[in-house]
Amino acid sequence: MSFFSDLISTVFERRYRRALSDQADGRSLRELAMDLLGTRGEVSGSALAHMILDRYAAMSTDDKIAFFDFLTHDLGIVAEDVQMTLHAYQNVPSKDSYRAFAAASEPRRQELARRLNQVPGGTAQLVAMRRDLLRMLADHPAFAPVDVDFKHLFSSWFNRGFLVLRPINWSSPAEILEKIIAYEAVHAIDSWDDLRRRLQPADRRCFGFFHPAMADEPLIFVEVALTRGIPNSVQDLLADARTEIEPEDADTAVFYSISNCQAGLAGISFGNSLIKQVVSDLSRDLPQLKNFVTLSPIPGLNKWREATGPETTATDQDQAIAAFYLLEAKRADGLPVDPVARFHLGNGAMIHAVHAHADLSENGMKQSNGTMVNYLYDLSQIAKNHEQFVSDGSVIASTEVRTLAATVHREK
């Protein structure tokens, strides 16, 4: 019975959308959005949502700016209503007065986003919409409250409970593999052969988080190498002629590339959950593994060094200067300047070792003169390290790294 009711509903919706499209040709997106907020019927609401999303996708940049201006100024909160309903709730706390205050405190654009999200494909289109918004914020700072609302909704829609961890390997669908090539953000994948070297060998793994509403779009993925010992060079790790080992012979799992895939989900944290889940799964499948480490870039090093770092260009000091930067270069809030350091230290890792000449690619040399760092995930210390970092910004590092940093004498 459900099949026939769904079929009838789909046919009716398509006819309704065609009829609605004929009626809406001369209507603005603003008018369609207000109609969607006023609808009660499921079919009419779905048809309107499809039309709005399709219309938005075809817009010029100027028209999209006008749409975000509408969201900002026409569908925000009304401060007077918030104050009035808060006063009423304070005077007479009750279910009704609280409901009125909650309704007044929520911008109508959040409800618009929820209704747009109810149609197939709506989630991905809303993520793309936020990607557009983020690109506009520098020139249109007044749109920032709209981004706050997007981030609020996405934090709920993309929380860990909805995410699915999936292995990605050489047998995965071609459309997924193409996206891994496109989204790789740390060490570029320059060919299908290069991708095969990362996914097909028995001592290589790749895992990604997916969302049921975007089943063919990875949100984030991590590439893992199973090795003997902790590596000090990404060239060696990815070398064409390297010697493959059996997974059971490895004692170390190396997270050498973590890539966020959706620009529209910037600020929605997946990496923490991803690493912890992958560590858990690898520990279960390969119990002999002793070390869980990264081989990470240091993307902010050269920029900091040019602006405020030690006055030296001696390459033999790259390793020590990198150690000093990772331990001592801080933002105004007391956290490390380097974004990768903030990520791993915030997850409870420690700075284990720093390696010169570890990434000789063009990007590696541009970022850090080729220097890289191992962050160690010691399962017995992760919780303690995390608490120290978030409570007072403590950077946990090995004695070796601290000794290197102590050799740097700043002259600026």
Short mmCIF file of C-alpha atoms in Angstrom, two decimals:
data_model
loop_
_atom_site.label_atom_id
_atom_site.label_comp_id
_atom_site.label_asym_id
_atom_site.label_seq_id
_atom_site.Cartn_x
_atom_site.Cartn_y
_atom_site.Cartn_z
CA MET A 1 0.00 0.00 0.00
CA SER A 2 2.84 2.35 0.85
CA PHE A 3 4.39 1.83 -2.61
CA PHE A 4 1.22 2.89 -4.40
CA SER A 5 0.65 5.88 -2.12
CA ASP A 6 4.25 7.02 -2.66
CA LEU A 7 3.88 6.55 -6.43
CA ILE A 8 0.65 8.55 -6.52
CA SER A 9 2.20 11.26 -4.36
CA THR A 10 5.24 11.49 -6.67
CA VAL A 11 3.13 11.72 -9.83
CA PHE A 12 0.87 14.32 -8.23
CA GLU A 13 3.85 16.34 -7.04
CA ARG A 14 5.39 16.39 -10.51
CA ARG A 15 2.15 17.62 -12.03
CA TYR A 16 1.80 20.17 -9.25
CA ARG A 17 5.35 21.39 -9.83
CA ARG A 18 4.69 21.85 -13.54
CA ALA A 19 1.50 23.79 -12.83
CA LEU A 20 3.20 25.83 -10.14
CA SER A 21 6.14 26.56 -12.42
CA ASP A 22 3.78 27.98 -15.05
CA GLN A 23 2.21 30.22 -12.41
CA ALA A 24 5.55 31.27 -10.89
CA ASP A 25 7.41 32.33 -14.01
CA GLY A 26 7.03 36.00 -13.20
CA ARG A 27 7.44 35.70 -9.44
CA SER A 28 10.61 36.49 -7.55
CA LEU A 29 12.52 34.07 -5.39
CA ARG A 30 11.55 36.22 -2.42
CA GLU A 31 7.88 35.68 -3.16
CA LEU A 32 8.36 31.94 -3.60
CA ALA A 33 10.22 31.75 -0.28
CA MET A 34 7.44 33.58 1.54
CA ASP A 35 4.92 31.21 -0.05
CA LEU A 36 6.94 28.21 1.17
CA LEU A 37 6.96 29.58 4.70
CA GLY A 38 3.20 29.94 4.52
CA THR A 39 2.37 26.50 3.12
CA ARG A 40 0.93 23.66 5.16
CA GLY A 41 0.50 21.01 2.47
CA GLU A 42 3.31 18.50 1.97
CA VAL A 43 3.03 18.34 -1.82
CA SER A 44 2.77 22.07 -2.37
CA GLY A 45 5.66 22.67 0.03
CA SER A 46 7.86 20.11 -1.70
CA ALA A 47 7.10 21.59 -5.11
CA LEU A 48 7.94 25.08 -3.93
CA ALA A 49 11.16 23.91 -2.28
CA HIS A 50 12.33 22.21 -5.48
CA MET A 51 11.54 25.34 -7.46
CA ILE A 52 13.38 27.65 -5.07
CA LEU A 53 16.50 25.47 -5.02
CA ASP A 54 16.52 25.07 -8.80
CA ARG A 55 15.96 28.79 -9.29
CA TYR A 56 18.77 29.64 -6.88
CA ALA A 57 21.22 27.25 -8.58
CA ALA A 58 20.69 29.04 -11.90
CA MET A 59 21.15 32.55 -10.49
CA SER A 60 23.94 34.98 -11.25
CA THR A 61 26.23 36.14 -8.45
CA ASP A 62 24.38 39.47 -8.20
CA ASP A 63 21.03 37.69 -7.87
CA LYS A 64 22.46 35.42 -5.16
CA ILE A 65 23.69 38.49 -3.28
CA ALA A 66 20.17 39.92 -3.46
CA PHE A 67 18.77 36.64 -2.12
CA PHE A 68 21.15 36.65 0.86
CA ASP A 69 20.23 40.28 1.48
CA PHE A 70 16.59 39.17 1.66
CA LEU A 71 17.48 36.39 4.11
CA THR A 72 19.45 38.86 6.23
CA HIS A 73 16.98 41.70 6.47
CA ASP A 74 13.55 40.17 5.86
CA LEU A 75 13.81 36.80 7.62
CA GLY A 76 15.83 37.68 10.71
CA ILE A 77 14.61 38.08 14.27
CA VAL A 78 12.54 41.08 15.36
CA ALA A 79 14.35 42.41 18.41
CA GLU A 80 11.21 44.01 19.87
CA ASP A 81 9.35 40.69 19.73
CA VAL A 82 12.25 38.91 21.43
CA GLN A 83 12.33 41.48 24.23
CA MET A 84 8.56 41.43 24.67
CA THR A 85 8.26 37.64 24.81
CA LEU A 86 11.27 37.35 27.13
CA HIS A 87 9.67 39.86 29.49
CA ALA A 88 6.41 37.88 29.39
CA TYR A 89 8.26 34.63 30.15
CA GLN A 90 10.16 36.21 33.03
CA ASN A 91 6.91 37.49 34.52
CA VAL A 92 4.90 34.31 34.00
CA PRO A 93 7.12 31.28 33.22
CA SER A 94 4.98 28.70 31.44
CA LYS A 95 4.97 26.41 28.47
CA ASP A 96 3.08 28.94 26.36
CA SER A 97 5.24 31.93 27.28
CA TYR A 98 8.40 29.93 26.68
CA ARG A 99 7.10 28.72 23.30
CA ALA A 100 6.38 32.31 22.31
CA PHE A 101 9.87 33.42 23.34
CA ALA A 102 11.52 30.50 21.49
CA ALA A 103 9.54 31.28 18.34
CA ALA A 104 10.48 34.96 18.46
CA SER A 105 14.14 34.11 19.04
CA GLU A 106 14.46 31.91 15.96
CA PRO A 107 14.95 33.69 12.61
CA ARG A 108 12.43 32.65 9.98
CA ARG A 109 15.27 31.84 7.61
CA GLN A 110 16.02 28.78 9.77
CA GLU A 111 12.53 27.46 9.11
CA LEU A 112 12.97 28.24 5.41
CA ALA A 113 16.17 26.15 5.38
CA ARG A 114 14.40 23.27 7.15
CA ARG A 115 11.64 23.25 4.54
CA LEU A 116 14.14 23.39 1.70
CA ASN A 117 15.99 20.49 3.31
CA GLN A 118 12.94 18.21 3.17
CA VAL A 119 13.22 17.51 -0.55
CA PRO A 120 15.61 14.95 -2.10
CA GLY A 121 18.90 16.62 -2.83
CA GLY A 122 18.02 19.59 -0.64
CA THR A 123 20.81 19.01 1.87
CA ALA A 124 23.56 19.08 -0.76
CA GLN A 125 22.05 22.18 -2.36
CA LEU A 126 21.95 23.98 0.98
CA VAL A 127 25.59 23.06 1.59
CA ALA A 128 26.40 24.56 -1.82
CA MET A 129 24.37 27.64 -0.88
CA ARG A 130 26.49 28.16 2.24
CA ARG A 131 29.63 27.73 0.14
CA ASP A 132 28.45 30.70 -1.93
CA LEU A 133 27.67 32.66 1.23
CA LEU A 134 31.13 32.08 2.72
CA ARG A 135 32.73 33.44 -0.44
CA MET A 136 30.65 36.61 -0.12
CA LEU A 137 31.19 37.38 3.56
CA ALA A 138 34.37 39.41 3.11
CA ASP A 139 32.57 41.87 0.84
CA HIS A 140 29.19 41.58 2.59
CA PRO A 141 29.81 41.29 6.35
CA ALA A 142 26.15 42.07 7.05
CA PHE A 143 25.36 38.52 5.86
CA ALA A 144 27.23 37.01 8.85
CA PRO A 145 24.04 36.29 10.88
CA VAL A 146 22.80 34.12 7.99
CA ASP A 147 26.00 32.08 8.24
CA VAL A 148 25.49 31.72 12.00
CA ASP A 149 22.10 30.16 11.26
CA PHE A 150 23.49 27.85 8.59
CA LYS A 151 26.21 26.67 10.95
CA HIS A 152 23.67 26.14 13.74
CA LEU A 153 21.51 23.94 11.51
CA PHE A 154 24.41 22.05 9.93
CA SER A 155 25.89 21.29 13.35
CA SER A 156 22.70 19.36 14.10
CA TRP A 157 22.16 17.81 10.68
CA PHE A 158 25.78 16.63 10.40
CA ASN A 159 26.44 15.54 13.97
CA ARG A 160 28.32 12.29 14.56
CA GLY A 161 25.13 10.28 15.04
CA PHE A 162 24.18 10.79 11.37
CA LEU A 163 27.60 10.14 9.87
CA VAL A 164 28.58 6.80 8.34
CA LEU A 165 32.21 5.68 8.25
CA ARG A 166 33.00 3.85 5.02
CA PRO A 167 36.26 2.34 3.79
CA ILE A 168 37.37 3.68 0.42
CA ASN A 169 39.47 1.34 -1.70
CA TRP A 170 40.34 0.58 -5.28
CA SER A 171 37.03 -1.30 -5.64
CA SER A 172 34.92 1.70 -4.59
CA PRO A 173 32.64 3.25 -7.25
CA ALA A 174 34.44 5.37 -9.82
CA GLU A 175 32.43 8.48 -8.88
CA ILE A 176 33.77 8.22 -5.31
CA LEU A 177 37.35 7.68 -6.50
CA GLU A 178 37.10 10.71 -8.79
CA LYS A 179 36.08 12.82 -5.82
CA ILE A 180 38.99 11.55 -3.73
CA ILE A 181 41.32 12.79 -6.47
CA ALA A 182 39.51 16.13 -6.67
CA TYR A 183 39.22 16.73 -2.92
CA GLU A 184 42.71 15.64 -1.84
CA ALA A 185 43.98 18.79 -0.11
CA VAL A 186 47.35 17.78 1.38
CA HIS A 187 49.33 15.69 -1.14
CA ALA A 188 47.91 16.08 -4.64
CA ILE A 189 46.95 12.91 -6.48
CA ASP A 190 48.27 13.44 -10.02
CA SER A 191 46.93 10.33 -11.79
CA TRP A 192 44.85 7.19 -11.45
CA ASP A 193 48.08 5.24 -10.98
CA ASP A 194 48.95 7.52 -8.08
CA LEU A 195 45.51 6.91 -6.57
CA ARG A 196 45.91 3.15 -7.00
CA ARG A 197 49.23 3.25 -5.12
CA ARG A 198 47.40 4.84 -2.20
CA LEU A 199 44.35 2.59 -2.15
CA GLN A 200 45.16 -0.84 -3.58
CA PRO A 201 48.17 -2.16 -1.57
CA ALA A 202 47.43 -4.26 1.49
CA ASP A 203 49.35 -1.83 3.72
CA ARG A 204 47.23 1.17 2.74
CA ARG A 205 43.83 2.26 4.02
CA CYS A 206 41.43 5.12 3.37
CA PHE A 207 38.28 5.96 5.33
CA GLY A 208 35.65 8.62 4.82
CA PHE A 209 32.62 10.01 6.59
CA PHE A 210 29.43 10.12 4.54
CA HIS A 211 25.95 11.47 5.31
CA PRO A 212 22.80 9.58 4.26
CA ALA A 213 21.43 12.69 2.53
CA MET A 214 24.67 13.02 0.49
CA ALA A 215 25.49 9.35 0.05
CA ASP A 216 27.92 9.80 -2.87
CA GLU A 217 29.72 12.83 -1.46
CA PRO A 218 32.52 12.26 1.08
CA LEU A 219 32.51 14.90 3.82
CA ILE A 220 36.06 14.19 4.97
CA PHE A 221 38.51 11.36 4.38
CA VAL A 222 41.80 10.19 5.84
CA GLU A 223 44.55 8.24 4.08
CA VAL A 224 46.46 5.77 6.23
CA ALA A 225 49.76 3.96 5.72
CA LEU A 226 50.64 0.87 7.73
CA THR A 227 54.39 0.88 8.39
CA ARG A 228 57.21 -0.50 10.49
CA GLY A 229 58.33 2.39 12.63
CA ILE A 230 57.34 6.05 12.51
CA PRO A 231 58.11 7.62 9.10
CA ASN A 232 60.02 10.87 8.61
CA SER A 233 59.42 11.56 4.91
CA VAL A 234 56.29 11.65 2.79
CA GLN A 235 58.42 10.95 -0.31
CA ASP A 236 59.43 7.61 1.18
CA LEU A 237 55.88 6.93 2.31
CA LEU A 238 54.46 7.45 -1.19
CA ALA A 239 57.41 6.24 -3.27
CA ASP A 240 56.58 4.22 -6.38
CA ALA A 241 59.23 1.61 -5.63
CA ARG A 242 58.63 1.25 -1.91
CA THR A 243 58.47 -2.27 -0.45
CA GLU A 244 54.94 -3.29 0.46
CA ILE A 245 54.48 -5.08 3.80
CA GLU A 246 51.77 -7.33 5.12
CA PRO A 247 49.33 -5.50 7.42
CA GLU A 248 50.10 -7.98 10.22
CA ASP A 249 53.76 -6.96 10.09
CA ALA A 250 53.06 -3.28 10.70
CA ASP A 251 53.47 -1.70 14.12
CA THR A 252 52.40 1.84 13.15
CA ALA A 253 49.37 3.44 11.51
CA VAL A 254 50.25 6.76 9.86
CA PHE A 255 47.55 9.33 9.08
CA TYR A 256 49.36 11.17 6.32
CA SER A 257 46.51 13.09 4.70
CA ILE A 258 43.19 14.38 6.04
CA SER A 259 41.01 16.28 3.59
CA ASN A 260 37.77 18.14 4.19
CA CYS A 261 35.66 17.89 1.06
CA GLN A 262 32.75 20.31 1.38
CA ALA A 263 33.56 24.02 1.49
CA GLY A 264 29.98 24.67 2.57
CA LEU A 265 30.59 22.70 5.78
CA ALA A 266 33.56 24.80 6.91
CA GLY A 267 33.62 25.05 10.69
CA ILE A 268 31.65 21.82 11.17
CA SER A 269 34.15 19.51 12.84
CA PHE A 270 34.43 15.94 11.57
CA GLY A 271 38.15 15.24 11.92
CA ASN A 272 38.15 14.52 15.64
CA SER A 273 35.46 11.87 15.33
CA LEU A 274 37.00 10.46 12.16
CA ILE A 275 40.45 9.87 13.66
CA LYS A 276 39.07 8.37 16.86
CA GLN A 277 36.80 6.01 14.91
CA VAL A 278 39.59 4.94 12.55
CA VAL A 279 41.97 4.34 15.47
CA SER A 280 39.29 2.23 17.14
CA ASP A 281 38.63 0.18 14.00
CA LEU A 282 42.32 -0.36 13.21
CA SER A 283 43.05 -1.36 16.81
CA ARG A 284 40.31 -3.96 16.58
CA ASP A 285 41.38 -5.35 13.19
CA LEU A 286 45.17 -5.13 13.73
CA PRO A 287 45.76 -5.46 17.48
CA GLN A 288 49.56 -5.54 17.06
CA LEU A 289 49.63 -1.83 16.12
CA LYS A 290 51.50 0.16 18.76
CA ASN A 291 51.75 3.65 17.29
CA PHE A 292 49.09 5.92 15.82
CA VAL A 293 50.74 8.99 14.34
CA THR A 294 50.38 11.60 11.65
CA LEU A 295 52.91 12.84 9.17
CA SER A 296 51.58 16.35 8.94
CA PRO A 297 52.36 19.55 7.05
CA ILE A 298 53.16 22.78 8.90
CA PRO A 299 51.20 25.18 6.69
CA GLY A 300 51.76 28.39 8.63
CA LEU A 301 55.51 28.06 9.25
CA ASN A 302 57.05 30.11 6.44
CA LYS A 303 54.41 32.84 6.67
CA TRP A 304 55.13 33.23 10.40
CA ARG A 305 58.87 33.00 9.83
CA GLU A 306 58.80 35.83 7.30
CA ALA A 307 56.68 38.02 9.55
CA THR A 308 57.98 37.45 13.09
CA GLY A 309 60.28 34.46 13.16
CA PRO A 310 64.03 34.25 13.88
CA GLU A 311 66.28 36.19 11.52
CA THR A 312 67.92 33.29 9.77
CA THR A 313 67.66 31.60 6.40
CA ALA A 314 69.98 28.73 7.27
CA THR A 315 68.30 25.53 6.10
CA ASP A 316 70.15 23.49 8.72
CA GLN A 317 68.01 25.24 11.32
CA ASP A 318 64.65 24.44 9.67
CA GLN A 319 63.96 21.59 12.06
CA ALA A 320 64.66 23.62 15.22
CA ILE A 321 62.75 26.67 13.99
CA ALA A 322 59.75 24.46 13.17
CA ALA A 323 59.85 23.01 16.68
CA PHE A 324 60.01 26.52 18.16
CA TYR A 325 57.08 27.65 15.98
CA LEU A 326 54.90 24.72 16.97
CA LEU A 327 55.52 25.27 20.68
CA GLU A 328 55.72 29.05 20.96
CA ALA A 329 53.85 30.78 18.10
CA LYS A 330 50.44 31.65 19.55
CA ARG A 331 47.37 33.63 18.55
CA ALA A 332 45.80 36.29 20.75
CA ASP A 333 43.61 33.62 22.36
CA GLY A 334 46.68 31.63 23.46
CA LEU A 335 46.23 28.79 20.96
CA PRO A 336 48.85 27.82 18.37
CA VAL A 337 49.03 29.87 15.19
CA ASP A 338 49.31 26.75 13.06
CA PRO A 339 45.86 25.37 12.11
CA VAL A 340 47.01 21.75 11.80
CA ALA A 341 48.63 21.97 15.23
CA ARG A 342 45.39 23.34 16.73
CA PHE A 343 43.46 20.48 15.18
CA HIS A 344 45.65 17.60 16.38
CA LEU A 345 46.52 19.06 19.78
CA GLY A 346 42.84 19.79 20.33
CA ASN A 347 42.15 16.13 19.60
CA GLY A 348 44.55 15.07 22.35
CA ALA A 349 47.65 14.31 20.29
CA MET A 350 51.18 15.38 21.23
CA ILE A 351 54.01 16.74 19.08
CA HIS A 352 56.28 13.72 18.74
CA ALA A 353 59.00 14.64 16.23
CA VAL A 354 59.92 17.25 13.61
CA HIS A 355 61.59 16.29 10.32
CA ALA A 356 63.47 18.43 7.82
CA HIS A 357 63.40 17.57 4.08
CA ALA A 358 60.23 15.54 4.66
CA ASP A 359 58.05 17.06 1.91
CA LEU A 360 60.01 18.29 -1.10
CA SER A 361 56.95 18.99 -3.23
CA GLU A 362 56.34 22.54 -4.45
CA ASN A 363 53.63 23.05 -1.85
CA GLY A 364 55.70 21.52 0.94
CA MET A 365 58.62 23.83 0.22
CA LYS A 366 56.33 26.85 -0.03
CA GLN A 367 54.67 26.15 3.31
CA SER A 368 57.55 25.02 5.49
CA ASN A 369 60.76 24.52 3.49
CA GLY A 370 59.82 20.85 3.38
CA THR A 371 59.62 20.37 7.16
CA MET A 372 56.90 18.08 8.57
CA VAL A 373 55.79 16.90 12.01
CA ASN A 374 54.56 13.69 13.62
CA TYR A 375 51.63 14.10 16.00
CA LEU A 376 51.33 11.04 18.23
CA TYR A 377 47.95 9.73 19.38
CA ASP A 378 48.81 7.88 22.59
CA LEU A 379 45.52 6.20 23.47
CA SER A 380 46.32 6.28 27.19
CA GLN A 381 47.01 10.04 27.14
CA ILE A 382 44.51 11.47 24.64
CA ALA A 383 41.91 12.54 27.20
CA LYS A 384 44.50 14.12 29.51
CA ASN A 385 46.25 15.95 26.65
CA HIS A 386 42.94 17.24 25.34
CA GLU A 387 41.90 18.61 28.73
CA GLN A 388 45.23 20.40 29.20
CA PHE A 389 45.04 21.94 25.76
CA VAL A 390 41.47 23.22 26.02
CA SER A 391 41.85 24.43 29.61
CA ASP A 392 45.02 26.50 29.29
CA GLY A 393 46.42 26.00 25.77
CA SER A 394 49.20 23.66 26.93
CA VAL A 395 51.15 22.22 24.01
CA ILE A 396 52.21 18.68 24.86
CA ALA A 397 55.47 17.73 23.13
CA SER A 398 58.26 15.19 23.40
CA THR A 399 61.56 16.00 25.11
CA GLU A 400 63.28 15.83 21.70
CA VAL A 401 61.03 18.54 20.26
CA ARG A 402 61.42 20.77 23.32
CA THR A 403 65.19 20.42 23.14
CA LEU A 404 65.16 21.45 19.47
CA ALA A 405 62.99 24.49 20.20
CA ALA A 406 65.28 25.59 23.05
CA THR A 407 68.19 26.00 20.60
CA VAL A 408 66.43 28.84 18.75
CA HIS A 409 67.41 32.36 19.79
CA ARG A 410 65.03 35.00 18.52
CA GLU A 411 66.50 38.29 17.39
CA LYS A 412 63.29 40.07 16.49
#
